[in-house]
Amino acid sequence: MNDVSLPASPDAVRPSSPRKVVIIGGGAGGLELAATLGRKHGREAVTLVDARPFHVWKPSLHEAAAGTLDIHQEGLSYLMMGALSHFGFVLGGVTDIDRAARTITVAPVCDANGVEVVPERRIGYEILVLAIGSTSNFFGTAGATEHALTLDTIDGAEHFRLTMLKQMVQIDQAKATSPDARLNVVIVGGGATGVELAAELHEASHVISAYGLPHFKPSRDLAITLIEGAPRVLAALPERISAAATERLQSMNVQIETGAKVSEVGHDYVNVSDGRTFEAQMCLWAAGIAGPALLKTLDLPLNRIGQLEVDGTLQTADPNVYAIGDCSAAPWKDGKSVPARAQAAHQQADYLATRISDRLKGRASSSATYVYRDHGSLVSLGSSAGVGSLMGKLSGRGLFVSGTLARLMYMSLHLMHHKAVLGVSRTATLAVARLLMRRTRPRVKLH
Ligand SMILES: Cc1cc2nc3c(=O)[nH]c(=O)nc-3n(C[C@H](O)[C@H](O)[C@H](O)COP(=O)(O)OP(=O)(O)OC[C@H]3O[C@@H](n4cnc5c(N)ncnc54)[C@H](O)[C@@H]3O)c2cc1C
């Protein structure tokens, strides 16, 4: 379903001759690529297609899920960004890619009642870039598809927020007759997403209850359990970061279960393979990613989790098709692929912009291949704290940072993304505007 809060670009409905560059997916990587190429080559050459009319930076979806970030306030309109950075925008989910004909099919855009607003379109391309991100990998776990929530999309985050708000209100109401009623939230996956969400939920629940749920006491009535299969949370990061995050989460009463593999997700429970059962009115799955199903239709090589294999120039086995970000598997080191991270998507957008620009100008590209630079990892642990390593490698040789400094650095990553798409002065204006708005809005979205 497409949320048609803005009209589709007129450009989108007109049958067109092949566009020079078509980028599918305006996320962390695709939007930056479209903005950079648009500024250089103009909207006649560059077209961005996205299933949504507005962009929200995916690493902030745990804040959207907790309600500490309002997606409608945060969302940046693609049409507006296209006008600012001179790229064309087509609204709609891509359902088919015909590599032989070099066309993509964009699904009809419907309003909230399912009434078609813009029909299905076919768009030709000379160069295609796939930047469609990833979906959750349930690893075939029984019941996960049916019962687990995910933070794959803006809609998923919003669904989680509203479900949690509803549950808290219901428990608040039920307290008079059922004093033992409580909300059990199980988060599966102790990577950055799971850890950040646990911390954010803890904070948000206290704010929501203070705003007007007199009987719901989060310290008594909300139980957050984080289940991780590895021996420690944030297993891909240095041990020191993991230990600091564990300590912080435990201080928030988050129950951490490591070395536990989830075997089944039910309507109100989560089973682990050692036989234990955890009550769960809500289960959030954040245990791994997979390439979106659309990639399977391309008849191009995929890795074992369904990401498109690309070479060092981010090109797939088809010389007219590139892939960046989470949907791609670019070679890294020790036979591994570049990790699925916003900083990788950002770097790849930067690299590919130069390469495609050279191609559009008919210039020979440099032979330099893309090299992933790990600038460290920062994990947000609520509104005032974070933890991470800077300029470090995943091997753990980074500079350890924690507390408010880490949180401020984490926030600066988001601003850097805005800077790449909006420029310095608009980003500064936006940051100040948001600070001012905080004085008139609740700290957690309540509707
Ligand atoms: C809660 C959370 C916290 C995270 N925290 C961090 C962090 O701290 N640091 C970090 O480096 N990474 C973090 N990540 C990972 C990071 O968000 C991703 O690695 C990054 O967003 C990948 O960028 P992308 O451009 O590949 O895809 P995305 O940013 O996911 O964008 C994909 C875009 O494609 C569009 N799309 C998908 N399918 C279609 C289709 N068929 N047709 C049209 N459009 C389509 C979507 O609407 C979306 O706009 C986090 C992820 C989550 C969920």
mmCIF file of C-alpha atoms in Angstrom, residues 72-391:
data_model
loop_
_atom_site.group_PDB
_atom_site.id
_atom_site.type_symbol
_atom_site.label_atom_id
_atom_site.label_comp_id
_atom_site.label_asym_id
_atom_site.label_seq_id
_atom_site.Cartn_x
_atom_site.Cartn_y
_atom_site.Cartn_z
ATOM 1 C CA HIS A 72 5.852 12.889 9.866
ATOM 2 C CA GLN A 73 7.996 15.663 11.267
ATOM 3 C CA GLU A 74 11.222 13.862 10.338
ATOM 4 C CA GLY A 75 10.259 12.744 6.823
ATOM 5 C CA LEU A 76 11.869 14.602 3.938
ATOM 6 C CA SER A 77 9.761 14.816 0.783
ATOM 7 C CA TYR A 78 11.441 13.237 -2.249
ATOM 8 C CA LEU A 79 9.722 15.737 -4.522
ATOM 9 C CA MET A 80 11.173 18.616 -2.553
ATOM 10 C CA MET A 81 14.641 17.052 -2.524
ATOM 11 C CA GLY A 82 14.385 16.337 -6.237
ATOM 12 C CA ALA A 83 13.588 20.013 -6.856
ATOM 13 C CA LEU A 84 16.508 21.107 -4.672
ATOM 14 C CA SER A 85 19.039 18.655 -6.089
ATOM 15 C CA HIS A 86 17.707 18.400 -9.648
ATOM 16 C CA PHE A 87 16.680 14.768 -9.917
ATOM 17 C CA GLY A 88 13.356 13.397 -11.103
ATOM 18 C CA PHE A 89 11.213 11.394 -8.674
ATOM 19 C CA VAL A 90 8.810 8.563 -9.407
ATOM 20 C CA LEU A 91 6.578 7.342 -6.592
ATOM 21 C CA GLY A 92 5.755 3.640 -6.407
ATOM 22 C CA GLY A 93 7.178 0.243 -5.552
ATOM 23 C CA VAL A 94 9.148 -1.474 -8.290
ATOM 24 C CA THR A 95 7.629 -4.878 -8.980
ATOM 25 C CA ASP A 96 9.608 -6.067 -11.978
ATOM 26 C CA ILE A 97 12.922 -5.470 -13.715
ATOM 27 C CA ASP A 98 13.343 -6.596 -17.311
ATOM 28 C CA ARG A 99 17.100 -6.555 -17.939
ATOM 29 C CA ALA A 100 16.777 -7.589 -21.583
ATOM 30 C CA ALA A 101 14.398 -4.721 -22.396
ATOM 31 C CA ARG A 102 16.093 -2.444 -19.845
ATOM 32 C CA THR A 103 12.838 -1.434 -18.220
ATOM 33 C CA ILE A 104 11.428 -1.436 -14.726
ATOM 34 C CA THR A 105 7.769 -1.725 -13.766
ATOM 35 C CA VAL A 106 6.451 0.565 -11.050
ATOM 36 C CA ALA A 107 3.275 -0.515 -9.264
ATOM 37 C CA PRO A 108 0.163 1.681 -9.322
ATOM 38 C CA VAL A 109 -0.103 4.249 -6.545
ATOM 39 C CA CYS A 110 -3.286 3.902 -4.525
ATOM 40 C CA ASP A 111 -4.841 6.062 -1.829
ATOM 41 C CA ALA A 112 -5.667 4.851 1.676
ATOM 42 C CA ASN A 113 -8.941 3.323 0.385
ATOM 43 C CA GLY A 114 -7.171 1.355 -2.323
ATOM 44 C CA VAL A 115 -8.384 3.671 -5.114
ATOM 45 C CA GLU A 116 -5.833 3.920 -7.887
ATOM 46 C CA VAL A 117 -4.329 7.387 -8.205
ATOM 47 C CA VAL A 118 -1.478 6.700 -10.629
ATOM 48 C CA PRO A 119 -1.478 3.616 -12.884
ATOM 49 C CA GLU A 120 1.302 1.081 -13.323
ATOM 50 C CA ARG A 121 4.254 2.509 -15.276
ATOM 51 C CA ARG A 122 7.159 1.110 -17.259
ATOM 52 C CA ILE A 123 10.328 3.134 -17.249
ATOM 53 C CA GLY A 124 13.330 2.546 -19.482
ATOM 54 C CA TYR A 125 16.892 2.970 -18.264
ATOM 55 C CA GLU A 126 20.418 3.046 -19.599
ATOM 56 C CA ILE A 127 22.042 2.548 -16.194
ATOM 57 C CA LEU A 128 20.160 1.025 -13.273
ATOM 58 C CA VAL A 129 21.229 1.274 -9.625
ATOM 59 C CA LEU A 130 19.573 -0.943 -7.047
ATOM 60 C CA ALA A 131 19.543 0.584 -3.563
ATOM 61 C CA ILE A 132 16.468 -1.128 -2.125
ATOM 62 C CA GLY A 133 17.889 -2.013 1.285
ATOM 63 C CA SER A 134 17.103 -5.242 3.096
ATOM 64 C CA THR A 135 14.341 -7.111 4.879
ATOM 65 C CA SER A 136 14.394 -9.135 8.091
ATOM 66 C CA ASN A 137 15.832 -12.617 7.937
ATOM 67 C CA PHE A 138 13.697 -14.958 10.050
ATOM 68 C CA PHE A 139 15.971 -17.931 9.266
ATOM 69 C CA GLY A 140 12.880 -20.088 8.871
ATOM 70 C CA THR A 141 11.923 -19.696 12.554
ATOM 71 C CA ALA A 142 8.438 -21.054 13.174
ATOM 72 C CA GLY A 143 5.788 -18.368 13.635
ATOM 73 C CA ALA A 144 8.180 -15.428 13.148
ATOM 74 C CA THR A 145 6.660 -14.209 9.872
ATOM 75 C CA GLU A 146 3.165 -14.266 11.370
ATOM 76 C CA HIS A 147 3.823 -12.901 14.848
ATOM 77 C CA ALA A 148 7.052 -10.899 14.967
ATOM 78 C CA LEU A 149 7.161 -7.188 14.221
ATOM 79 C CA THR A 150 10.125 -5.680 12.384
ATOM 80 C CA LEU A 151 11.780 -2.320 11.810
ATOM 81 C CA ASP A 152 12.329 -2.947 8.089
ATOM 82 C CA THR A 153 10.227 -0.004 7.009
ATOM 83 C CA ILE A 154 8.694 3.243 8.245
ATOM 84 C CA ASP A 155 5.311 1.467 8.343
ATOM 85 C CA GLY A 156 6.800 -1.312 10.475
ATOM 86 C CA ALA A 157 8.204 1.192 12.982
ATOM 87 C CA GLU A 158 4.904 3.078 13.114
ATOM 88 C CA HIS A 159 2.968 -0.165 13.596
ATOM 89 C CA PHE A 160 5.253 -1.102 16.505
ATOM 90 C CA ARG A 161 4.789 2.337 18.122
ATOM 91 C CA LEU A 162 1.010 2.274 17.899
ATOM 92 C CA THR A 163 0.785 -1.325 19.137
ATOM 93 C CA MET A 164 2.969 -0.521 22.134
ATOM 94 C CA LEU A 165 1.009 2.642 22.939
ATOM 95 C CA LYS A 166 -2.267 0.709 22.733
ATOM 96 C CA GLN A 167 -0.946 -2.070 24.982
ATOM 97 C CA MET A 168 0.246 0.415 27.578
ATOM 98 C CA VAL A 169 -3.113 2.200 27.617
ATOM 99 C CA GLN A 170 -4.943 -1.120 27.951
ATOM 100 C CA ILE A 171 -2.768 -2.199 30.864
ATOM 101 C CA ASP A 172 -3.257 1.175 32.514
ATOM 102 C CA GLN A 173 -7.034 0.636 32.225
ATOM 103 C CA ALA A 174 -6.867 -2.979 33.362
ATOM 104 C CA LYS A 175 -4.908 -2.276 36.536
ATOM 105 C CA ALA A 176 -8.074 -1.647 38.589
ATOM 106 C CA THR A 177 -9.314 -5.210 38.020
ATOM 107 C CA SER A 178 -6.045 -7.042 37.181
ATOM 108 C CA PRO A 179 -3.247 -5.602 39.297
ATOM 109 C CA ASP A 180 -0.743 -8.125 37.871
ATOM 110 C CA ALA A 181 -1.266 -7.111 34.233
ATOM 111 C CA ARG A 182 1.997 -6.241 32.559
ATOM 112 C CA LEU A 183 3.468 -5.784 29.112
ATOM 113 C CA ASN A 184 6.191 -8.202 28.045
ATOM 114 C CA VAL A 185 8.244 -7.103 25.056
ATOM 115 C CA VAL A 186 10.779 -9.548 23.641
ATOM 116 C CA ILE A 187 13.411 -8.263 21.238
ATOM 117 C CA VAL A 188 15.102 -11.003 19.221
ATOM 118 C CA GLY A 189 18.625 -10.013 18.198
ATOM 119 C CA GLY A 190 21.190 -8.195 20.306
ATOM 120 C CA GLY A 191 22.853 -6.291 17.460
ATOM 121 C CA ALA A 192 22.749 -2.501 17.204
ATOM 122 C CA THR A 193 19.035 -2.419 16.260
ATOM 123 C CA GLY A 194 17.909 -4.582 19.194
ATOM 124 C CA VAL A 195 20.130 -2.858 21.740
ATOM 125 C CA GLU A 196 19.149 0.632 20.606
ATOM 126 C CA LEU A 197 15.454 -0.237 20.600
ATOM 127 C CA ALA A 198 15.596 -1.721 24.119
ATOM 128 C CA ALA A 199 17.173 1.463 25.509
ATOM 129 C CA GLU A 200 14.799 3.729 23.606
ATOM 130 C CA LEU A 201 11.704 1.788 24.726
ATOM 131 C CA HIS A 202 12.785 1.991 28.342
ATOM 132 C CA GLU A 203 13.049 5.784 28.150
ATOM 133 C CA ALA A 204 9.924 6.297 26.062
ATOM 134 C CA SER A 205 7.749 4.184 28.370
ATOM 135 C CA HIS A 206 8.631 6.396 31.337
ATOM 136 C CA VAL A 207 7.770 9.528 29.379
ATOM 137 C CA ILE A 208 4.462 8.115 28.088
ATOM 138 C CA SER A 209 3.427 6.995 31.534
ATOM 139 C CA ALA A 210 4.307 10.426 32.976
ATOM 140 C CA TYR A 211 2.152 12.122 30.308
ATOM 141 C CA GLY A 212 -1.020 10.467 31.453
ATOM 142 C CA LEU A 213 -1.062 6.756 32.330
ATOM 143 C CA PRO A 214 -1.441 7.069 36.108
ATOM 144 C CA HIS A 215 -1.635 3.308 36.776
ATOM 145 C CA PHE A 216 1.049 2.095 34.357
ATOM 146 C CA LYS A 217 4.407 2.070 36.126
ATOM 147 C CA PRO A 218 7.094 1.045 33.613
ATOM 148 C CA SER A 219 9.502 -0.170 36.281
ATOM 149 C CA ARG A 220 6.808 -2.595 37.490
ATOM 150 C CA ASP A 221 4.562 -3.120 34.480
ATOM 151 C CA LEU A 222 6.938 -3.273 31.496
ATOM 152 C CA ALA A 223 9.396 -6.140 31.018
ATOM 153 C CA ILE A 224 11.855 -5.883 28.142
ATOM 154 C CA THR A 225 13.843 -9.014 27.290
ATOM 155 C CA LEU A 226 16.640 -9.036 24.750
ATOM 156 C CA ILE A 227 17.453 -12.471 23.308
ATOM 157 C CA GLU A 228 20.742 -12.979 21.476
ATOM 158 C CA GLY A 229 22.178 -16.198 20.031
ATOM 159 C CA ALA A 230 25.836 -15.138 20.417
ATOM 160 C CA PRO A 231 27.596 -15.160 23.802
ATOM 161 C CA ARG A 232 27.294 -11.360 24.089
ATOM 162 C CA VAL A 233 25.245 -8.488 22.716
ATOM 163 C CA LEU A 234 26.822 -6.372 19.948
ATOM 164 C CA ALA A 235 28.873 -9.446 19.094
ATOM 165 C CA ALA A 236 30.309 -7.846 15.919
ATOM 166 C CA LEU A 237 31.804 -4.988 17.952
ATOM 167 C CA PRO A 238 34.705 -4.974 20.408
ATOM 168 C CA GLU A 239 34.067 -6.597 23.804
ATOM 169 C CA ARG A 240 34.444 -3.331 25.659
ATOM 170 C CA ILE A 241 31.529 -1.806 23.765
ATOM 171 C CA SER A 242 29.465 -4.879 24.376
ATOM 172 C CA ALA A 243 30.228 -4.790 28.121
ATOM 173 C CA ALA A 244 29.357 -1.074 28.389
ATOM 174 C CA ALA A 245 26.066 -1.602 26.526
ATOM 175 C CA THR A 246 25.203 -4.603 28.715
ATOM 176 C CA GLU A 247 25.835 -2.613 31.873
ATOM 177 C CA ARG A 248 23.696 0.278 30.664
ATOM 178 C CA LEU A 249 20.805 -1.977 29.593
ATOM 179 C CA GLN A 250 20.900 -3.854 32.884
ATOM 180 C CA SER A 251 20.700 -0.549 34.738
ATOM 181 C CA MET A 252 17.452 -0.031 32.794
ATOM 182 C CA ASN A 253 16.173 -3.430 33.955
ATOM 183 C CA VAL A 254 16.389 -4.920 30.487
ATOM 184 C CA GLN A 255 16.730 -8.686 30.861
ATOM 185 C CA ILE A 256 19.528 -9.933 28.597
ATOM 186 C CA GLU A 257 19.555 -13.574 27.498
ATOM 187 C CA THR A 258 22.686 -14.431 25.506
ATOM 188 C CA GLY A 259 23.565 -17.766 23.916
ATOM 189 C CA ALA A 260 19.833 -18.365 23.416
ATOM 190 C CA LYS A 261 18.436 -19.346 20.029
ATOM 191 C CA VAL A 262 14.784 -18.569 19.356
ATOM 192 C CA SER A 263 12.977 -21.636 18.019
ATOM 193 C CA GLU A 264 9.413 -20.348 17.752
ATOM 194 C CA VAL A 265 7.437 -17.130 17.969
ATOM 195 C CA GLY A 266 3.798 -17.417 19.001
ATOM 196 C CA HIS A 267 0.917 -15.017 19.446
ATOM 197 C CA ASP A 268 2.013 -14.147 22.997
ATOM 198 C CA TYR A 269 5.215 -16.100 23.618
ATOM 199 C CA VAL A 270 8.716 -16.756 22.361
ATOM 200 C CA ASN A 271 10.337 -20.167 22.741
ATOM 201 C CA VAL A 272 14.074 -20.737 22.824
ATOM 202 C CA SER A 273 15.765 -23.974 21.865
ATOM 203 C CA ASP A 274 16.831 -24.850 25.435
ATOM 204 C CA GLY A 275 13.136 -25.295 26.270
ATOM 205 C CA ARG A 276 12.430 -21.982 27.966
ATOM 206 C CA THR A 277 9.383 -19.878 27.095
ATOM 207 C CA PHE A 278 9.200 -16.097 27.417
ATOM 208 C CA GLU A 279 5.861 -14.326 27.615
ATOM 209 C CA ALA A 280 5.635 -11.793 24.796
ATOM 210 C CA GLN A 281 2.601 -9.691 23.971
ATOM 211 C CA MET A 282 4.986 -8.036 21.526
ATOM 212 C CA CYS A 283 7.965 -9.575 19.754
ATOM 213 C CA LEU A 284 10.333 -7.476 17.660
ATOM 214 C CA TRP A 285 12.626 -9.373 15.295
ATOM 215 C CA ALA A 286 16.022 -7.770 14.723
ATOM 216 C CA ALA A 287 18.167 -10.859 14.273
ATOM 217 C CA GLY A 288 19.559 -10.472 10.792
ATOM 218 C CA ILE A 289 18.901 -9.232 7.286
ATOM 219 C CA ALA A 290 18.252 -10.689 3.847
ATOM 220 C CA GLY A 291 18.097 -9.262 0.328
ATOM 221 C CA PRO A 292 14.555 -8.238 -0.762
ATOM 222 C CA ALA A 293 12.603 -10.833 -2.786
ATOM 223 C CA LEU A 294 12.713 -8.641 -5.920
ATOM 224 C CA LEU A 295 16.411 -9.478 -6.316
ATOM 225 C CA LYS A 296 15.614 -13.162 -6.863
ATOM 226 C CA THR A 297 13.769 -12.273 -10.080
ATOM 227 C CA LEU A 298 16.824 -10.686 -11.692
ATOM 228 C CA ASP A 299 18.657 -13.878 -12.600
ATOM 229 C CA LEU A 300 21.908 -12.385 -11.273
ATOM 230 C CA PRO A 301 24.248 -13.997 -8.723
ATOM 231 C CA LEU A 302 23.123 -13.615 -5.109
ATOM 232 C CA ASN A 303 24.965 -14.554 -1.910
ATOM 233 C CA ARG A 304 23.539 -16.953 0.678
ATOM 234 C CA ILE A 305 21.344 -14.272 2.278
ATOM 235 C CA GLY A 306 20.006 -13.088 -1.072
ATOM 236 C CA GLN A 307 22.086 -9.929 -1.541
ATOM 237 C CA LEU A 308 23.225 -9.062 -5.082
ATOM 238 C CA GLU A 309 26.863 -9.875 -5.645
ATOM 239 C CA VAL A 310 28.813 -6.918 -7.015
ATOM 240 C CA ASP A 311 32.471 -6.500 -7.934
ATOM 241 C CA GLY A 312 34.870 -3.878 -6.612
ATOM 242 C CA THR A 313 33.235 -1.255 -8.846
ATOM 243 C CA LEU A 314 29.796 -2.084 -7.395
ATOM 244 C CA GLN A 315 28.698 -3.497 -10.733
ATOM 245 C CA THR A 316 26.635 -6.680 -10.908
ATOM 246 C CA ALA A 317 27.202 -9.365 -13.538
ATOM 247 C CA ASP A 318 25.122 -7.092 -15.835
ATOM 248 C CA PRO A 319 27.309 -4.109 -16.879
ATOM 249 C CA ASN A 320 24.266 -1.811 -16.857
ATOM 250 C CA VAL A 321 23.144 -2.719 -13.346
ATOM 251 C CA TYR A 322 24.865 -1.581 -10.148
ATOM 252 C CA ALA A 323 23.891 -2.214 -6.528
ATOM 253 C CA ILE A 324 24.755 -0.367 -3.314
ATOM 254 C CA GLY A 325 23.913 -0.583 0.380
ATOM 255 C CA ASP A 326 22.195 -3.424 2.204
ATOM 256 C CA CYS A 327 20.871 -5.090 -0.965
ATOM 257 C CA SER A 328 24.415 -5.641 -2.258
ATOM 258 C CA ALA A 329 27.312 -7.882 -1.271
ATOM 259 C CA ALA A 330 30.524 -6.032 -2.128
ATOM 260 C CA PRO A 331 33.858 -7.765 -1.534
ATOM 261 C CA TRP A 332 35.626 -6.722 1.674
ATOM 262 C CA LYS A 333 38.299 -8.679 3.527
ATOM 263 C CA ASP A 334 38.906 -12.317 4.569
ATOM 264 C CA GLY A 335 36.290 -13.414 2.038
ATOM 265 C CA LYS A 336 33.602 -11.347 3.803
ATOM 266 C CA SER A 337 31.247 -8.824 2.264
ATOM 267 C CA VAL A 338 31.054 -5.169 3.276
ATOM 268 C CA PRO A 339 28.772 -5.016 6.345
ATOM 269 C CA ALA A 340 25.203 -3.744 5.958
ATOM 270 C CA ARG A 341 25.566 -0.323 7.485
ATOM 271 C CA ALA A 342 24.536 3.227 6.728
ATOM 272 C CA GLN A 343 28.179 4.291 6.585
ATOM 273 C CA ALA A 344 28.850 1.673 3.877
ATOM 274 C CA ALA A 345 25.778 2.816 1.887
ATOM 275 C CA HIS A 346 27.012 6.412 2.200
ATOM 276 C CA GLN A 347 30.540 5.564 1.011
ATOM 277 C CA GLN A 348 29.248 3.448 -1.861
ATOM 278 C CA ALA A 349 26.942 6.272 -3.011
ATOM 279 C CA ASP A 350 29.946 8.576 -3.016
ATOM 280 C CA TYR A 351 32.098 6.140 -4.976
ATOM 281 C CA LEU A 352 29.403 5.256 -7.499
ATOM 282 C CA ALA A 353 28.502 8.907 -8.135
ATOM 283 C CA THR A 354 31.993 9.507 -9.518
ATOM 284 C CA ARG A 355 31.950 6.331 -11.561
ATOM 285 C CA ILE A 356 28.522 6.935 -13.109
ATOM 286 C CA SER A 357 29.344 10.580 -13.689
ATOM 287 C CA ASP A 358 32.422 9.558 -15.673
ATOM 288 C CA ARG A 359 30.311 7.142 -17.658
ATOM 289 C CA LEU A 360 27.710 9.815 -18.451
ATOM 290 C CA LYS A 361 30.451 12.149 -19.619
ATOM 291 C CA GLY A 362 31.987 9.382 -21.731
ATOM 292 C CA ARG A 363 35.172 9.611 -19.679
ATOM 293 C CA ALA A 364 37.293 6.607 -18.734
ATOM 294 C CA SER A 365 36.841 5.826 -15.035
ATOM 295 C CA SER A 366 39.780 5.416 -12.722
ATOM 296 C CA SER A 367 40.666 1.787 -12.104
ATOM 297 C CA ALA A 368 40.360 2.297 -8.327
ATOM 298 C CA THR A 369 37.862 -0.061 -6.764
ATOM 299 C CA TYR A 370 35.637 0.717 -3.802
ATOM 300 C CA VAL A 371 37.291 0.110 -0.434
ATOM 301 C CA TYR A 372 35.121 0.061 2.677
ATOM 302 C CA ARG A 373 36.537 2.275 5.424
ATOM 303 C CA ASP A 374 35.271 1.354 8.853
ATOM 304 C CA HIS A 375 35.134 4.622 10.787
ATOM 305 C CA GLY A 376 33.995 2.810 13.900
ATOM 306 C CA SER A 377 30.571 2.083 15.305
ATOM 307 C CA LEU A 378 28.326 4.098 17.531
ATOM 308 C CA VAL A 379 25.318 2.660 19.306
ATOM 309 C CA SER A 380 22.684 4.903 20.827
ATOM 310 C CA LEU A 381 21.551 3.995 24.350
ATOM 311 C CA GLY A 382 18.722 6.440 24.855
ATOM 312 C CA SER A 383 18.487 10.206 24.502
ATOM 313 C CA SER A 384 21.509 11.048 26.620
ATOM 314 C CA ALA A 385 23.955 8.200 26.178
ATOM 315 C CA GLY A 386 25.700 6.065 23.631
ATOM 316 C CA VAL A 387 28.654 3.803 23.314
ATOM 317 C CA GLY A 388 31.056 2.988 20.533
ATOM 318 C CA SER A 389 34.476 3.014 18.974
ATOM 319 C CA LEU A 390 35.772 5.705 16.681
ATOM 320 C CA MET A 391 38.114 5.393 13.722
#
